[in-house]
mmCIF file with all atom_site columns, C-alpha atoms in Angstrom:
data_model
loop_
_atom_site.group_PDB
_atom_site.id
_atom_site.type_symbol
_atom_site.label_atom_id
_atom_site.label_alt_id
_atom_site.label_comp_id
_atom_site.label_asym_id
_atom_site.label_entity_id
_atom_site.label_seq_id
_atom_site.pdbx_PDB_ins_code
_atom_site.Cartn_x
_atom_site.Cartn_y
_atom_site.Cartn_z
_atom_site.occupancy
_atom_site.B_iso_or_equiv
_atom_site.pdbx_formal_charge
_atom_site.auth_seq_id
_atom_site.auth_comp_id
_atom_site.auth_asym_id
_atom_site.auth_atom_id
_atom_site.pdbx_PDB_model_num
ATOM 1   C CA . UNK N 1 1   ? 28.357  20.930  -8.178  1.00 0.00 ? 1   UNK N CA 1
ATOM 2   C CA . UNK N 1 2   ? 30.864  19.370  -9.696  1.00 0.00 ? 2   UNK N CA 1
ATOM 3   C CA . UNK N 1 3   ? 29.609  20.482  -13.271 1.00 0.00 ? 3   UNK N CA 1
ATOM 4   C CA . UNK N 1 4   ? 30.119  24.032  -12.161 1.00 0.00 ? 4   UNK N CA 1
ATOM 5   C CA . UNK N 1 5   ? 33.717  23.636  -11.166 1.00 0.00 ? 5   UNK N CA 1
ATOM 6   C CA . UNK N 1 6   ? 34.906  22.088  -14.337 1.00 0.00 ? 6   UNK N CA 1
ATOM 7   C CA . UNK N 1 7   ? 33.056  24.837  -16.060 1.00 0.00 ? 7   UNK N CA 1
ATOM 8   C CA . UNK N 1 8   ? 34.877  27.038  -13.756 1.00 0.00 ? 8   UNK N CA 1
ATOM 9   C CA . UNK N 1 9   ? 38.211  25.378  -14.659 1.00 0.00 ? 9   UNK N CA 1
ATOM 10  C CA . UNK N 1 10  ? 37.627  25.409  -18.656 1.00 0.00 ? 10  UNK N CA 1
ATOM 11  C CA . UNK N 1 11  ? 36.551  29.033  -18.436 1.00 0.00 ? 11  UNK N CA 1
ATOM 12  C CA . UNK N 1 12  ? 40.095  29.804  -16.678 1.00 0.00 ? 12  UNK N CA 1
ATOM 13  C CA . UNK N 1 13  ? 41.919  28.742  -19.857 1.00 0.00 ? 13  UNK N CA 1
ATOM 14  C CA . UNK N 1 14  ? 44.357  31.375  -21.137 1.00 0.00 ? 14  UNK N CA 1
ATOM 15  C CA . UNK N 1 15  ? 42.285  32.848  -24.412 1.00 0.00 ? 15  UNK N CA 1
ATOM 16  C CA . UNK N 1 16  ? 45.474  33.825  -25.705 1.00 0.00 ? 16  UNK N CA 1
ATOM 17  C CA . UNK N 1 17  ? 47.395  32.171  -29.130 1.00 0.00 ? 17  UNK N CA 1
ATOM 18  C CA . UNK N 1 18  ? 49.375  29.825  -26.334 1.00 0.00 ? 18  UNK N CA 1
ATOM 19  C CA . UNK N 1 19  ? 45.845  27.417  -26.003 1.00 0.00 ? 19  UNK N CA 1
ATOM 20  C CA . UNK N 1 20  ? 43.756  27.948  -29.624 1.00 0.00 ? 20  UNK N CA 1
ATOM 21  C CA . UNK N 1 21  ? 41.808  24.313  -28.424 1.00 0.00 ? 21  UNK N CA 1
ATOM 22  C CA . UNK N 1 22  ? 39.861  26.696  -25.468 1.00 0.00 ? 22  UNK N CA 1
ATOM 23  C CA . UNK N 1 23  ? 36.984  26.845  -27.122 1.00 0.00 ? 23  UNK N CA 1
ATOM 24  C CA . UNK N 1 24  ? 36.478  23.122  -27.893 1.00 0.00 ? 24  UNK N CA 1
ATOM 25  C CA . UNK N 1 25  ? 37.339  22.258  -24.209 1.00 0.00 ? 25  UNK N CA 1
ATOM 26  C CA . UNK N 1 26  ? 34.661  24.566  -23.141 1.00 0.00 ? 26  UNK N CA 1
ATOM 27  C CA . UNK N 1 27  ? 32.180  22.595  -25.670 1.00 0.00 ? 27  UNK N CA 1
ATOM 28  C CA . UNK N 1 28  ? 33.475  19.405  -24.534 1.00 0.00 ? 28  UNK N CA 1
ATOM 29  C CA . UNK N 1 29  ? 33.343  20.352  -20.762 1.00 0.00 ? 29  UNK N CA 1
ATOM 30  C CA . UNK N 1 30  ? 29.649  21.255  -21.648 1.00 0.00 ? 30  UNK N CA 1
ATOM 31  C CA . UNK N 1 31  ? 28.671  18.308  -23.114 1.00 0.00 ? 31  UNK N CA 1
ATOM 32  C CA . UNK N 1 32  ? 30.219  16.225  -20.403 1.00 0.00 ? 32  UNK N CA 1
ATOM 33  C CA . UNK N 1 33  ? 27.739  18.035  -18.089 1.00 0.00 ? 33  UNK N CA 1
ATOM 34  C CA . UNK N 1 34  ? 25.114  18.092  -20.070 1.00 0.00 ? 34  UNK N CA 1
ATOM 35  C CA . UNK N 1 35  ? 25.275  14.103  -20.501 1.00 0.00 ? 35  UNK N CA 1
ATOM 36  C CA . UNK N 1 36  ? 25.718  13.916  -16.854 1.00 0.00 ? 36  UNK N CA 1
ATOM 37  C CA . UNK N 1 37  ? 23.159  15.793  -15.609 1.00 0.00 ? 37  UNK N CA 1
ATOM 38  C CA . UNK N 1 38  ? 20.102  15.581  -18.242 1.00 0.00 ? 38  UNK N CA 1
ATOM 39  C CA . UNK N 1 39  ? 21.145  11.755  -19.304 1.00 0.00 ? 39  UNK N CA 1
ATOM 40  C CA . UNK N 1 40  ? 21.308  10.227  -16.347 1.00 0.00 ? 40  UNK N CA 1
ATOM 41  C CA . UNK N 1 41  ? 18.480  12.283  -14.316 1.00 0.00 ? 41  UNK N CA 1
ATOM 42  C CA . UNK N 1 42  ? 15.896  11.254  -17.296 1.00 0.00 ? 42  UNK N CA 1
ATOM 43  C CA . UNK N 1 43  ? 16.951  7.233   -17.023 1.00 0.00 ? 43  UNK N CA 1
ATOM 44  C CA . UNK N 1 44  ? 17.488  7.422   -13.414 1.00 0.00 ? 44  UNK N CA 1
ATOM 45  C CA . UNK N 1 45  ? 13.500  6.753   -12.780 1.00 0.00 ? 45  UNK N CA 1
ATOM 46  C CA . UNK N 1 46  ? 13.383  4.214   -15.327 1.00 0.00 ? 46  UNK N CA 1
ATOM 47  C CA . UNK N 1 47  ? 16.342  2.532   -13.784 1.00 0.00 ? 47  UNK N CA 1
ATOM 48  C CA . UNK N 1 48  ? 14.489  2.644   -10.604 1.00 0.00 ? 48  UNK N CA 1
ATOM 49  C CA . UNK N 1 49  ? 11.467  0.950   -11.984 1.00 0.00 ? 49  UNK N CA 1
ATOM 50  C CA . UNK N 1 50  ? 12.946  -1.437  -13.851 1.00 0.00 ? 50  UNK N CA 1
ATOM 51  C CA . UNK N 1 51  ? 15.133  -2.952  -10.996 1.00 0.00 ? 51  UNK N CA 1
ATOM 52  C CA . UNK N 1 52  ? 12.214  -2.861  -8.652  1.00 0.00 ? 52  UNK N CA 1
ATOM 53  C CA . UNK N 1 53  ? 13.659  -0.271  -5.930  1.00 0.00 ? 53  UNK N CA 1
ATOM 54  C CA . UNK N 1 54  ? 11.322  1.207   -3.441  1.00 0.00 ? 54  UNK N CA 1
ATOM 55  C CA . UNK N 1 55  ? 10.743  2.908   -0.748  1.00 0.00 ? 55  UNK N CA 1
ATOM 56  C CA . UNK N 1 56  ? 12.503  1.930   2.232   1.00 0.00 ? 56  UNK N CA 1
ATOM 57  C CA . UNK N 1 57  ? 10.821  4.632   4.458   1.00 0.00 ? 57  UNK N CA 1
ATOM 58  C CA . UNK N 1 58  ? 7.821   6.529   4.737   1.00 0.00 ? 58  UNK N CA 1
ATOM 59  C CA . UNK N 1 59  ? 4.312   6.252   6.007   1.00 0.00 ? 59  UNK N CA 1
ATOM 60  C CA . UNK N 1 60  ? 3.082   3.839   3.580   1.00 0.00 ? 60  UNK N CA 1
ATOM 61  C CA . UNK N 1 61  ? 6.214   1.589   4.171   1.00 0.00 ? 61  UNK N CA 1
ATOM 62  C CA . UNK N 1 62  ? 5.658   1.550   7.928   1.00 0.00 ? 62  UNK N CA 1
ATOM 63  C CA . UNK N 1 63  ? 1.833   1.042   7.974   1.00 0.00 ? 63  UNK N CA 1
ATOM 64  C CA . UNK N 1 64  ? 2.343   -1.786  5.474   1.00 0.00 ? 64  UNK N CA 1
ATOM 65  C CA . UNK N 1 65  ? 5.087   -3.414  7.638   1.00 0.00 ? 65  UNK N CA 1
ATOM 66  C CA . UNK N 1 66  ? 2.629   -2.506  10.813  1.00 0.00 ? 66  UNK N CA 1
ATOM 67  C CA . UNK N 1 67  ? -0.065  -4.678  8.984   1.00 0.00 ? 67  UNK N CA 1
ATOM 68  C CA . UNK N 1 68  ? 1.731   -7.298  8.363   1.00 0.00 ? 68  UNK N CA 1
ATOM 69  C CA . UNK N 1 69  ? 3.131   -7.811  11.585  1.00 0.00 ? 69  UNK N CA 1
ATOM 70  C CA . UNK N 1 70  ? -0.246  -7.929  13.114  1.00 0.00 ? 70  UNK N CA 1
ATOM 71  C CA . UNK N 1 71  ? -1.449  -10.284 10.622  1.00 0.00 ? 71  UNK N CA 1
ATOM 72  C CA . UNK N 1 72  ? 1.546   -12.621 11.543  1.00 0.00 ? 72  UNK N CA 1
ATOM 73  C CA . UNK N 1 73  ? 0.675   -12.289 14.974  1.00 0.00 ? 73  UNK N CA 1
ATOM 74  C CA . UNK N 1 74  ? -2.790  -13.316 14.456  1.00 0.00 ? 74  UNK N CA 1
ATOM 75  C CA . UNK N 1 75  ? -1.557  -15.963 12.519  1.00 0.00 ? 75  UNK N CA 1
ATOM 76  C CA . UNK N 1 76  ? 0.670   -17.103 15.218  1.00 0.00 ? 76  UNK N CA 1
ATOM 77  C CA . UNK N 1 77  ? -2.084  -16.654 17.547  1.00 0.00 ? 77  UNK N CA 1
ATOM 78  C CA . UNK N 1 78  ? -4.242  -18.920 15.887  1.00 0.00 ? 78  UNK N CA 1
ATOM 79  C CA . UNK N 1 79  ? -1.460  -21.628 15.528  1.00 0.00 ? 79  UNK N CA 1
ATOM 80  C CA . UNK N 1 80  ? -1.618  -21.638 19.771  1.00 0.00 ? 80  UNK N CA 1
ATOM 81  C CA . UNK N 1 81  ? -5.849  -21.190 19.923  1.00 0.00 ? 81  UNK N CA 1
ATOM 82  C CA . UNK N 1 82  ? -6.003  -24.527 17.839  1.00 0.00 ? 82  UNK N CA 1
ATOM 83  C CA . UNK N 1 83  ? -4.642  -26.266 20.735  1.00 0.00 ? 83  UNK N CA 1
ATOM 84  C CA . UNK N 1 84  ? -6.322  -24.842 23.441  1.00 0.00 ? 84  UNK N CA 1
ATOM 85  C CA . UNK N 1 85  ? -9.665  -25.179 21.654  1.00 0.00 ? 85  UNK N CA 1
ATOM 86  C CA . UNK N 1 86  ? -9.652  -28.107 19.510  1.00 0.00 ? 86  UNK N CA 1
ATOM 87  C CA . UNK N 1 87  ? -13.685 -28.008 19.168  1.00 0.00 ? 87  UNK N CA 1
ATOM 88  C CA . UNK N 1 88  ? -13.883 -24.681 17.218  1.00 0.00 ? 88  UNK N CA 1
ATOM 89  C CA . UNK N 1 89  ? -11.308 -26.082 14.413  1.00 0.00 ? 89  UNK N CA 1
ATOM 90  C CA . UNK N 1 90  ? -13.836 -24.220 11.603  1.00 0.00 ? 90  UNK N CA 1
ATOM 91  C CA . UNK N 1 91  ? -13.608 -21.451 12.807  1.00 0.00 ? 91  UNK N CA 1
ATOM 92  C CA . UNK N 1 92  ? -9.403  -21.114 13.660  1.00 0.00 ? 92  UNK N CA 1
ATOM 93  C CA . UNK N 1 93  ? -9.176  -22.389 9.918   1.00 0.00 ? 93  UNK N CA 1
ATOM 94  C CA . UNK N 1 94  ? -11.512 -19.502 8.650   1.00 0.00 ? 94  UNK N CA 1
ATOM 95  C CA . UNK N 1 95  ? -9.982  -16.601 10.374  1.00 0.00 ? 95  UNK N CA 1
ATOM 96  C CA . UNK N 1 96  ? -6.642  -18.164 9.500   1.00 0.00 ? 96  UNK N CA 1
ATOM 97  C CA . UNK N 1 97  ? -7.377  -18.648 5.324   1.00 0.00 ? 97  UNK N CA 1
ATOM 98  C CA . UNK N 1 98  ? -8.894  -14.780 6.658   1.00 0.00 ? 98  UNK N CA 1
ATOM 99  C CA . UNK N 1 99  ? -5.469  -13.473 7.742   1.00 0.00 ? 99  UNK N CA 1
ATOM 100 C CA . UNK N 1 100 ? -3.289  -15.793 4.934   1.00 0.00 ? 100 UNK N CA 1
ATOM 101 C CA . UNK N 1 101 ? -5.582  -14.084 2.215   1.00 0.00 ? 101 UNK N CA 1
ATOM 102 C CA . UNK N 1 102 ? -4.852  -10.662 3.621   1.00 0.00 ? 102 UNK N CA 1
ATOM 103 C CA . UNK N 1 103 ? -1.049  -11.063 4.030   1.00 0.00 ? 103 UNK N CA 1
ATOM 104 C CA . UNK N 1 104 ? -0.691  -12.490 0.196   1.00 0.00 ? 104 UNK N CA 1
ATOM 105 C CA . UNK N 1 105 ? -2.078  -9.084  -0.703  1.00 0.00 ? 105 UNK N CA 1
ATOM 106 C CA . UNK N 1 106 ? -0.730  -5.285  -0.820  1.00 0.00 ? 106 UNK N CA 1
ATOM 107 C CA . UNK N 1 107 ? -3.021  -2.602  1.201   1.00 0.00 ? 107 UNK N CA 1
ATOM 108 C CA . UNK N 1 108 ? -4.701  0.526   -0.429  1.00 0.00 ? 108 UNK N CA 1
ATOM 109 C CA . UNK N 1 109 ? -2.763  3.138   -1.407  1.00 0.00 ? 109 UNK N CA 1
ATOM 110 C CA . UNK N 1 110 ? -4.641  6.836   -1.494  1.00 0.00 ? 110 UNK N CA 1
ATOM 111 C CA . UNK N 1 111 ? -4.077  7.181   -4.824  1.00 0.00 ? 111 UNK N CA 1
ATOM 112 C CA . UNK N 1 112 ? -5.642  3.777   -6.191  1.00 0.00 ? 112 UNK N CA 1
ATOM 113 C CA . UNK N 1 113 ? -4.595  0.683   -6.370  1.00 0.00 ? 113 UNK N CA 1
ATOM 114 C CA . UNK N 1 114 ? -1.530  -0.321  -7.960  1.00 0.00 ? 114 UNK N CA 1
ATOM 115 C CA . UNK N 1 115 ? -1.985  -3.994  -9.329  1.00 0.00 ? 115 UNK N CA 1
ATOM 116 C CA . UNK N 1 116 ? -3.973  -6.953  -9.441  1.00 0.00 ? 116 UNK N CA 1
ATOM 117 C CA . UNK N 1 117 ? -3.745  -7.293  -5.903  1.00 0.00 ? 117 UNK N CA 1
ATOM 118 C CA . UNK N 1 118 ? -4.584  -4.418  -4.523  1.00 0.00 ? 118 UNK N CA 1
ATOM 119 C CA . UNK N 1 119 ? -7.870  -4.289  -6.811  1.00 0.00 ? 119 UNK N CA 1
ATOM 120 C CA . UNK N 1 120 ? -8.457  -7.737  -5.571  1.00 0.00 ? 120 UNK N CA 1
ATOM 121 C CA . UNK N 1 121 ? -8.259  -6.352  -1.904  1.00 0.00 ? 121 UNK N CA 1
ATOM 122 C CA . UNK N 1 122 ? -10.843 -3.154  -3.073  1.00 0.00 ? 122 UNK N CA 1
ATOM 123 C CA . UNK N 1 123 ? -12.921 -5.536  -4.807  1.00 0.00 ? 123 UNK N CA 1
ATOM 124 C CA . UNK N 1 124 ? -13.481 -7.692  -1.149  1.00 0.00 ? 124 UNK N CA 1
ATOM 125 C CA . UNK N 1 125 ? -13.677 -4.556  0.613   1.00 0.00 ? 125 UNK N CA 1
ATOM 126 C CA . UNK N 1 126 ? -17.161 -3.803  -1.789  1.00 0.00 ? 126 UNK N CA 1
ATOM 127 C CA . UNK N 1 127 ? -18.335 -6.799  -1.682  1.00 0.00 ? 127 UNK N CA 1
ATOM 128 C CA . UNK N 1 128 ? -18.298 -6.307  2.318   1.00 0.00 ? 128 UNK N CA 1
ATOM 129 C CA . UNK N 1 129 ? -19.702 -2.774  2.667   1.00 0.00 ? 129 UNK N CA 1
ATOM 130 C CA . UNK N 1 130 ? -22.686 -4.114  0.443   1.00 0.00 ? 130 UNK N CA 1
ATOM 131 C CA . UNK N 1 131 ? -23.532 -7.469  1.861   1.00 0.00 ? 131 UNK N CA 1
ATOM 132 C CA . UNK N 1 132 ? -23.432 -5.640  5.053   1.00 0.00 ? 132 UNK N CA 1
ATOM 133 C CA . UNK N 1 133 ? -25.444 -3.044  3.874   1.00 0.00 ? 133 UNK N CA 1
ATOM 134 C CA . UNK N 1 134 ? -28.022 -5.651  2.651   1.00 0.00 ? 134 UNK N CA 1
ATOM 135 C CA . UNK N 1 135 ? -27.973 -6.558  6.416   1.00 0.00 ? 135 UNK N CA 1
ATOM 136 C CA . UNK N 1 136 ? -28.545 -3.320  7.659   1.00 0.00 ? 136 UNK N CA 1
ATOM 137 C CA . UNK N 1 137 ? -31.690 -2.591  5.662   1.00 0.00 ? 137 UNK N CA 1
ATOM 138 C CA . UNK N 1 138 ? -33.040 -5.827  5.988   1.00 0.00 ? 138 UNK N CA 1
ATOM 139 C CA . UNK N 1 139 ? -32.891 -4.903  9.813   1.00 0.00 ? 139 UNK N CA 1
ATOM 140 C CA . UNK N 1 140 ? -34.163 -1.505  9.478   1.00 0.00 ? 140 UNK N CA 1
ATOM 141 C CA . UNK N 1 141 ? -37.053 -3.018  7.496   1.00 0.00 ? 141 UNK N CA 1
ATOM 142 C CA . UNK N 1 142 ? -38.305 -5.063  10.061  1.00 0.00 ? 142 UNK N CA 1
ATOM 143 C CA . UNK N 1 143 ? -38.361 -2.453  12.299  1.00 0.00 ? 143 UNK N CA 1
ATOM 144 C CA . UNK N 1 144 ? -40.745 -0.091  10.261  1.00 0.00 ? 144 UNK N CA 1
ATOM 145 C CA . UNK N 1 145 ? -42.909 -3.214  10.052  1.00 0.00 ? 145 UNK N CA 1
ATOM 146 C CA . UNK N 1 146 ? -43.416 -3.392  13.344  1.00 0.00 ? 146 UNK N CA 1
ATOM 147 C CA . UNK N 1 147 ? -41.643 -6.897  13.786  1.00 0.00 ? 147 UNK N CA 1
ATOM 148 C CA . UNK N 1 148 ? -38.614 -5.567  15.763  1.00 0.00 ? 148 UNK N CA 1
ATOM 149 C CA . UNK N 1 149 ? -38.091 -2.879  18.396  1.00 0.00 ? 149 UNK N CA 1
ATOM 150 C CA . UNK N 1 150 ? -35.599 -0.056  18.676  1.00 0.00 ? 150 UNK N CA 1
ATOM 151 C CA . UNK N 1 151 ? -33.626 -1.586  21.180  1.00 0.00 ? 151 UNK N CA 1
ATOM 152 C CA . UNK N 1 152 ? -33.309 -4.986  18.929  1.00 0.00 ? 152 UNK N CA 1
ATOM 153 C CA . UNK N 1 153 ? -32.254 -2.958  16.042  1.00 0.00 ? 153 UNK N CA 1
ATOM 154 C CA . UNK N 1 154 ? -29.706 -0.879  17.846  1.00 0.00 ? 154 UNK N CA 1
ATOM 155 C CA . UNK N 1 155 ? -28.307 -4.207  19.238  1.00 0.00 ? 155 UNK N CA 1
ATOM 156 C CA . UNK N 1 156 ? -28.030 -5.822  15.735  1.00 0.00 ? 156 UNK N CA 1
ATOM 157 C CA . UNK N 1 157 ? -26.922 -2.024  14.550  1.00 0.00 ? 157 UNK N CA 1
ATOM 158 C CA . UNK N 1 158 ? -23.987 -2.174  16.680  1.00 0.00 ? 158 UNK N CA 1
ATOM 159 C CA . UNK N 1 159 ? -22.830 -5.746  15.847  1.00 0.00 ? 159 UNK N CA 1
ATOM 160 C CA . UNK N 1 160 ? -22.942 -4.599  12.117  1.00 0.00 ? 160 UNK N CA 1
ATOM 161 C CA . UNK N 1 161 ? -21.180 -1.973  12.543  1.00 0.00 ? 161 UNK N CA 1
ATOM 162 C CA . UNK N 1 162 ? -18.294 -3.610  14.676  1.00 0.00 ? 162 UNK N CA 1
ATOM 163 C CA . UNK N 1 163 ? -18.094 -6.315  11.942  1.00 0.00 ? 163 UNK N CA 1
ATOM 164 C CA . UNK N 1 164 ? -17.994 -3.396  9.228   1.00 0.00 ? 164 UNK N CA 1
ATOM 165 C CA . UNK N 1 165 ? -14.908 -2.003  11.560  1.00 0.00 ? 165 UNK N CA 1
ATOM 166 C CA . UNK N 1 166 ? -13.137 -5.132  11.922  1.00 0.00 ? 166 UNK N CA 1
ATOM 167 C CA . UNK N 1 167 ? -12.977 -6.347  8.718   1.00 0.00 ? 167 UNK N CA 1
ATOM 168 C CA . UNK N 1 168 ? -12.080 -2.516  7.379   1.00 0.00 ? 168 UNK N CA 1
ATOM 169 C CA . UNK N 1 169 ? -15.032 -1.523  5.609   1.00 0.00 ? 169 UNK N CA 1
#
C-alpha cells in the first residue's frame, strides 16, 4: 500500500521545465519499492528459518502441545503410582523411560518426518506394527492347526489389537 501512494505522489510531479529531476524521482521511487517489496519478501522465509520462528498456532501446534501434556501427566502419574505400589517398581520405570522417550521426541507430521527425531519416532512405530504382526500370525497359526479355538484367538486378537492402539501403531 504504501508503495502505491509514493508512486501516486512521484507521478503528481509538475512535468513542466519548473522540476526537470521528475523522471529520476519516479525511477528512484520505483526502485525503493521494488527493493521493498521483492527484497525483503524473497529473504523474509530465509530469515524465518534461520532464526528458528514457528508456528505459534495451528493444528499441528495444538496436537503437539496436547501430547505433551498428556505425556507429562503420565509422567506425573507415575511419580505418585511408585508410592502407592512400591512392588511393581519395573514396571513404573518402564512405562516411565516409555513416556521420557516419547516426550524427547517430535510427533509425525503428514507430510514426513522432519529430522532425526521424528524418523527415530517412525522407525519405533515399524518396529511395533511388525513385532506385533509377528504376534498376530503366530496366533492365527495355531488356530489353523487345530491347537487353539476361535474364542482363544479372538481373546488374544483383541489384546493385540488394544496394545497396537495404545502404543499408536
Amino acid at each position: 500500500m504504501r508503495g502505491a501512494v509514493s508512486l501516486a505522489a512521484a507521478l503528481a510531479l509538475p512535468i513542466d521545465v519548473n522540476f526537470p529531476q521528475r523522471d529520476l524521482v519516479i525511477f528512484l521511487t520505483f526502485c525503493v519499492i521494488l527493493a521493498t517489496l521483492v527484497g525483503q519478501g524473497l529473504t523474509l522465509p530465509y530469515l524465518v528459518r534461520r532464526m528458528g520462528v514457528a508456528a505459534a498456532t495451528g493444528p499441528d501446534t495444538e496436537e503437539t502441545h496436547a501430547r505433551l501434556a498428556a505425556v507429562e501427566a503420565a509422567l506425573t502419574r507415575l511419580t505418585d503410582l511408585q508410592d502407592e505400589y512400591p512392588g511393581h517398581r519395573e514396571l513404573i520405570d518402564q512405562l516411565r523411560s516409555r513416556y521420557e522417550h516419547e516426550a524427547s521426541h517430535a510427533w509425525p507430521h503428514p507430510e514426513g518426518p522432519r529430522d532425526e527425531s521424528e524418523q527415530e519416532l517412525l522407525d519405533h512405530l515399524e518396529i511395533r506394527t511388525a513385532v506385533l504382526d509377528a504376534e498376530r500370525e503366530a496366533v492365527i497359526r495355531l488356530r489353523d492347526d487345530g491347537i487353539i479355538g476361535d474364542e482363544v484367538l479372538h481373546r488374544i486378537e483383541r489384546d493385540l489389537d488394544l496394545e497396537a492402539l495404545r502404543s499408536g501403531v
